[in-house]
Short mmCIF file of C-alpha atoms in Angstrom, two decimals:
data_model
loop_
_atom_site.label_atom_id
_atom_site.label_comp_id
_atom_site.label_asym_id
_atom_site.label_seq_id
_atom_site.Cartn_x
_atom_site.Cartn_y
_atom_site.Cartn_z
CA UNK A 1 3.50 13.03 -8.58
CA UNK A 2 1.85 9.86 -9.55
CA UNK A 3 0.25 7.32 -6.96
CA UNK A 4 3.17 4.97 -7.69
CA UNK A 5 5.85 7.55 -7.09
CA UNK A 6 4.03 8.67 -3.90
CA UNK A 7 3.87 5.13 -2.68
CA UNK A 8 7.52 4.63 -3.35
CA UNK A 9 8.52 7.83 -1.49
CA UNK A 10 6.38 6.63 1.49
CA UNK A 11 8.06 3.15 1.46
CA UNK A 12 11.50 4.67 1.07
CA UNK A 13 11.00 6.80 4.22
CA UNK A 14 9.66 4.09 6.34
CA UNK A 15 11.65 2.51 9.23
CA UNK A 16 9.70 -0.67 8.81
CA UNK A 17 7.17 -2.40 6.60
CA UNK A 18 4.06 -4.51 7.44
CA UNK A 19 3.05 -6.58 4.46
CA UNK A 20 -0.80 -7.09 4.95
CA UNK A 21 -1.88 -9.63 2.35
CA UNK A 22 -5.12 -11.02 1.14
CA UNK A 23 -6.11 -13.61 -1.35
CA UNK A 24 -5.20 -11.20 -4.30
CA UNK A 25 -1.47 -11.64 -3.34
CA UNK A 26 -1.60 -15.22 -4.64
CA UNK A 27 -3.55 -14.63 -7.92
CA UNK A 28 -0.35 -13.79 -9.92
CA UNK A 29 1.06 -17.09 -8.83
CA UNK A 30 -1.89 -18.85 -10.35
CA UNK A 31 -3.89 -19.53 -7.21
CA UNK A 32 -7.55 -19.21 -7.09
CA UNK A 33 -9.05 -16.63 -4.82
CA UNK A 34 -12.45 -18.08 -4.64
CA UNK A 35 -14.13 -14.66 -5.10
CA UNK A 36 -17.96 -15.38 -5.57
CA UNK A 37 -19.50 -18.70 -5.98
CA UNK A 38 -18.73 -18.89 -9.72
CA UNK A 39 -14.95 -18.43 -9.00
CA UNK A 40 -15.14 -21.15 -6.50
CA UNK A 41 -17.00 -23.44 -8.52
CA UNK A 42 -14.66 -23.00 -11.48
CA UNK A 43 -11.88 -24.25 -9.42
CA UNK A 44 -13.92 -27.14 -7.87
CA UNK A 45 -16.81 -28.09 -10.18
CA UNK A 46 -17.49 -31.34 -8.28
CA UNK A 47 -18.52 -29.11 -5.22
CA UNK A 48 -20.98 -27.31 -7.37
CA UNK A 49 -22.56 -30.63 -8.23
CA UNK A 50 -22.47 -31.43 -4.50
CA UNK A 51 -24.48 -28.21 -3.88
CA UNK A 52 -21.62 -26.60 -1.81
CA UNK A 53 -20.44 -23.15 -1.79
CA UNK A 54 -17.12 -21.96 -0.37
CA UNK A 55 -18.70 -21.19 3.05
CA UNK A 56 -20.15 -24.77 3.14
CA UNK A 57 -16.94 -26.42 2.04
CA UNK A 58 -14.60 -24.46 4.25
CA UNK A 59 -16.51 -25.48 7.39
CA UNK A 60 -15.72 -27.97 10.16
CA UNK A 61 -19.34 -29.29 9.90
CA UNK A 62 -18.36 -30.98 6.50
CA UNK A 63 -15.54 -32.79 8.10
CA UNK A 64 -18.13 -34.48 10.39
CA UNK A 65 -20.79 -34.92 7.77
CA UNK A 66 -18.64 -35.98 4.86
CA UNK A 67 -14.93 -36.17 5.72
CA UNK A 68 -13.87 -37.69 2.40
CA UNK A 69 -15.23 -34.67 0.62
CA UNK A 70 -13.85 -32.12 3.15
CA UNK A 71 -10.54 -33.86 2.90
CA UNK A 72 -10.81 -33.85 -0.85
CA UNK A 73 -11.16 -30.16 -0.90
CA UNK A 74 -8.36 -29.38 1.55
CA UNK A 75 -6.12 -32.19 0.32
CA UNK A 76 -6.29 -30.74 -3.21
CA UNK A 77 -5.48 -27.35 -1.90
CA UNK A 78 -2.62 -28.65 0.10
CA UNK A 79 -1.04 -30.16 -3.00
CA UNK A 80 -1.75 -26.93 -5.07
CA UNK A 81 0.02 -24.75 -2.49
CA UNK A 82 2.94 -27.00 -1.90
CA UNK A 83 3.95 -26.92 -5.64
CA UNK A 84 3.08 -23.37 -6.43
CA UNK A 85 6.05 -21.06 -7.01
CA UNK A 86 5.70 -17.50 -5.44
CA UNK A 87 5.53 -14.80 -8.12
CA UNK A 88 8.26 -12.31 -8.48
CA UNK A 89 6.39 -9.67 -6.44
CA UNK A 90 7.28 -11.67 -3.34
CA UNK A 91 11.10 -11.03 -4.03
CA UNK A 92 10.21 -7.27 -4.76
CA UNK A 93 8.72 -7.03 -1.37
CA UNK A 94 11.73 -8.52 0.30
CA UNK A 95 13.95 -6.00 -1.44
CA UNK A 96 11.70 -3.13 -0.37
CA UNK A 97 12.12 -4.15 3.26
CA UNK A 98 15.87 -4.77 2.90
CA UNK A 99 17.99 -2.28 4.80
CA UNK A 100 15.02 -1.00 6.91
CA UNK A 101 16.14 -0.53 10.52
CA UNK A 102 13.43 -2.86 11.70
CA UNK A 103 12.85 -4.90 8.48
CA UNK A 104 9.40 -6.20 7.87
CA UNK A 105 6.60 -8.30 9.41
CA UNK A 106 3.81 -10.15 7.41
CA UNK A 107 0.27 -10.27 8.36
CA UNK A 108 -1.85 -12.46 6.01
CA UNK A 109 -5.31 -14.02 5.97
CA UNK A 110 -3.86 -16.58 3.42
CA UNK A 111 -3.30 -20.15 4.56
CA UNK A 112 -1.14 -21.15 1.67
CA UNK A 113 2.35 -20.71 3.09
CA UNK A 114 3.49 -18.72 0.12
CA UNK A 115 5.49 -16.28 2.30
CA UNK A 116 7.47 -19.06 3.80
CA UNK A 117 8.02 -20.57 0.41
CA UNK A 118 9.35 -17.14 -0.74
CA UNK A 119 11.90 -17.16 2.02
CA UNK A 120 10.36 -14.71 4.39
CA UNK A 121 11.37 -15.26 8.03
CA UNK A 122 8.92 -17.66 9.61
CA UNK A 123 9.11 -15.86 13.05
CA UNK A 124 8.11 -12.56 11.30
CA UNK A 125 4.77 -13.92 9.70
CA UNK A 126 1.25 -13.75 11.30
CA UNK A 127 -1.08 -16.16 9.67
CA UNK A 128 -4.38 -14.92 11.27
CA UNK A 129 -6.56 -17.70 9.70
CA UNK A 130 -4.00 -20.54 10.36
CA UNK A 131 -2.17 -22.64 7.86
CA UNK A 132 -2.99 -25.55 5.60
CA UNK A 133 0.49 -26.88 6.31
CA UNK A 134 -0.48 -27.60 9.93
CA UNK A 135 -3.05 -30.11 11.27
CA UNK A 136 -5.14 -30.41 14.56
CA UNK A 137 -7.62 -32.82 16.02
CA UNK A 138 -11.27 -32.28 14.87
CA UNK A 139 -12.61 -32.59 18.50
CA UNK A 140 -9.99 -31.18 19.57
CA UNK A 141 -8.61 -33.58 22.19
CA UNK A 142 -5.78 -31.06 22.99
CA UNK A 143 -4.12 -27.93 21.82
CA UNK A 144 -1.70 -29.94 19.85
CA UNK A 145 -0.81 -28.77 16.40
CA UNK A 146 1.47 -30.66 14.06
CA UNK A 147 3.02 -30.48 10.54
CA UNK A 148 1.30 -31.77 7.47
CA UNK A 149 4.60 -32.41 5.90
CA UNK A 150 4.19 -36.24 5.99
CA UNK A 151 0.76 -36.06 4.55
CA UNK A 152 0.42 -37.31 0.85
CA UNK A 153 -3.02 -36.48 -0.54
CA UNK A 154 -4.55 -38.97 -2.98
CA UNK A 155 -7.50 -37.14 -4.31
CA UNK A 156 -10.18 -38.34 -6.98
CA UNK A 157 -10.17 -35.16 -9.21
CA UNK A 158 -13.61 -36.11 -10.59
CA UNK A 159 -15.35 -36.26 -7.31
CA UNK A 160 -13.10 -34.09 -5.21
CA UNK A 161 -12.88 -36.84 -2.69
CA UNK A 162 -10.03 -38.18 -0.53
CA UNK A 163 -9.06 -41.69 -1.39
CA UNK A 164 -7.65 -44.17 1.21
CA UNK A 165 -7.36 -43.73 4.96
CA UNK A 166 -8.22 -40.37 6.27
CA UNK A 167 -5.74 -38.29 8.28
CA UNK A 168 -6.02 -39.12 12.01
CA UNK A 169 -4.96 -37.40 15.22
CA UNK A 170 -1.92 -39.07 16.56
CA UNK A 171 -2.91 -38.43 20.09
CA UNK A 172 -6.49 -39.78 20.30
CA UNK A 173 -7.11 -41.35 16.81
CA UNK A 174 -9.96 -39.06 15.92
CA UNK A 175 -10.21 -37.42 12.50
CA UNK A 176 -7.68 -34.68 11.90
CA UNK A 177 -8.30 -31.39 10.16
CA UNK A 178 -6.22 -28.55 8.83
CA UNK A 179 -5.35 -25.99 11.56
CA UNK A 180 -7.37 -23.30 9.67
CA UNK A 181 -9.97 -20.94 11.06
CA UNK A 182 -13.04 -21.97 9.02
CA UNK A 183 -16.60 -20.62 8.82
CA UNK A 184 -18.70 -21.41 11.77
CA UNK A 185 -15.70 -22.81 13.56
CA UNK A 186 -15.68 -23.23 17.33
CA UNK A 187 -12.91 -25.69 17.48
CA UNK A 188 -9.93 -23.97 15.83
CA UNK A 189 -6.77 -24.39 17.97
CA UNK A 190 -5.45 -20.87 17.80
CA UNK A 191 -2.23 -21.15 19.97
CA UNK A 192 0.12 -21.00 16.93
CA UNK A 193 -1.61 -17.76 15.65
CA UNK A 194 -1.68 -16.32 19.10
CA UNK A 195 2.26 -16.79 19.38
CA UNK A 196 2.58 -15.07 16.06
CA UNK A 197 0.42 -12.19 17.37
CA UNK A 198 2.62 -11.88 20.42
CA UNK A 199 5.68 -11.70 18.26
CA UNK A 200 4.13 -8.91 16.09
CA UNK A 201 3.24 -6.97 19.21
CA UNK A 202 6.77 -7.22 20.53
CA UNK A 203 8.18 -6.14 17.16
CA UNK A 204 5.86 -3.15 16.93
CA UNK A 205 7.13 -1.53 20.21
CA UNK A 206 10.38 -0.46 18.64
CA UNK A 207 8.88 0.86 15.43
CA UNK A 208 8.24 4.52 14.98
CA UNK A 209 7.84 5.31 11.23
CA UNK A 210 5.64 2.38 9.91
CA UNK A 211 4.09 1.80 6.42
CA UNK A 212 1.63 -0.97 5.73
CA UNK A 213 1.90 -2.38 2.29
CA UNK A 214 -1.63 -3.85 1.92
CA UNK A 215 -1.79 -6.28 -1.04
CA UNK A 216 -4.84 -7.97 -2.66
CA UNK A 217 -7.25 -7.38 0.29
CA UNK A 218 -10.79 -6.72 -0.22
CA UNK A 219 -14.05 -6.13 1.84
CA UNK A 220 -15.83 -9.41 1.35
CA UNK A 221 -13.64 -10.95 3.99
CA UNK A 222 -12.42 -7.80 5.65
CA UNK A 223 -9.81 -9.24 8.07
CA UNK A 224 -6.86 -7.71 6.39
CA UNK A 225 -8.58 -4.35 5.84
CA UNK A 226 -9.56 -4.21 9.41
CA UNK A 227 -5.97 -4.99 10.55
CA UNK A 228 -4.59 -2.10 8.27
CA UNK A 229 -7.13 0.18 9.81
CA UNK A 230 -6.03 -0.67 13.25
CA UNK A 231 -2.35 -0.13 12.42
CA UNK A 232 -3.28 3.34 11.02
CA UNK A 233 -5.13 4.18 14.34
CA UNK A 234 -2.87 2.58 16.89
CA UNK A 235 0.56 2.64 15.39
CA UNK A 236 0.27 5.79 13.37
CA UNK A 237 1.02 3.87 10.21
CA UNK A 238 0.46 4.94 6.62
CA UNK A 239 -0.79 2.56 3.95
CA UNK A 240 0.01 1.78 0.42
CA UNK A 241 -3.10 -0.12 -0.75
CA UNK A 242 -2.49 -2.30 -3.87
CA UNK A 243 -5.64 -3.63 -5.46
CA UNK A 244 -6.63 -3.49 -9.16
CA UNK A 245 -10.17 -2.61 -8.31
CA UNK A 246 -10.67 -1.55 -4.64
CA UNK A 247 -7.73 0.54 -4.09
CA UNK A 248 -9.11 3.77 -2.52
CA UNK A 249 -7.77 4.97 0.84
CA UNK A 250 -8.30 8.33 2.75
CA UNK A 251 -5.78 10.78 1.68
CA UNK A 252 -4.29 11.15 5.32
CA UNK A 253 -3.84 7.38 5.54
CA UNK A 254 -1.79 6.91 2.43
CA UNK A 255 -2.21 6.15 -1.31
CA UNK A 256 -3.92 3.49 -3.48
CA UNK A 257 -2.23 1.85 -6.39
CA UNK A 258 -4.52 0.47 -8.91
CA UNK A 259 -2.42 -2.55 -10.25
CA UNK A 260 -2.12 -6.34 -9.47
CA UNK A 261 0.18 -7.43 -6.79
CA UNK A 262 3.04 -8.51 -9.02
CA UNK A 263 2.69 -5.48 -11.31
CA UNK A 264 2.53 -3.00 -8.42
CA UNK A 265 5.37 -4.59 -6.35
CA UNK A 266 7.76 -4.89 -9.19
CA UNK A 267 7.02 -1.27 -10.38
CA UNK A 268 7.70 -0.08 -6.78
CA UNK A 269 11.00 -1.98 -6.72
CA UNK A 270 12.03 -0.27 -9.99
CA UNK A 271 11.02 3.18 -8.55
CA UNK A 272 13.15 2.68 -5.49
CA UNK A 273 15.97 0.88 -7.07
CA UNK A 274 16.08 1.92 -10.69
CA UNK A 275 18.32 -0.06 -13.05
#
């Protein structure tokens, strides 16, 4: 039996799926994953010229030191994520979960909103690092979180800087920032993510035979990997680990599939629902 066949059999027998997605999930949609400084600087050469790596750019300190540059980086990403169409692997995932007694729940470290764009149920998604589509006060003056839907970025592509008035907190007038957990971040308002965690915990209570479909998660930022391991230990889950490079998993935990997200999910759909 091939790894793909074994993975399909595990998914077919599951009562429910948890989709645990890292940055690799969005690569097939054309999104950058910022793997290593060179990958980040290819996407944002102006930040190389400014001497900033990803850790320095994705940092609340930059909003205080150079808010136009910080909002240039995040404003550009907001535009990119708004207009990126999720690849067909998202639809394959939805079909794999269809008909399961307890359906599926998404756990993702991605802040791009791609699962919502792919029509996954909003109340069955946990965005552990927050979402670029929501804003908060930089201070913060309160625990308020509001939608970024009305924000229209105007970015100087050459300098990666925000042009015009900067986004402001509607409650106190201070600078606004994305509701994203950044590096060195002591002011992230986490109540939205906490509510999502509570919904996941309530959902898990009724699930007995669980499979985690882990997609595009690595060890550099191990949030998703750590979550998968917790599900294996605490919920008795098995894992289908999809990653073209770092796909190994202990035999008693499940199986690794050495393909990209779109390739693997499309192939699994075909295995379970042959034409």
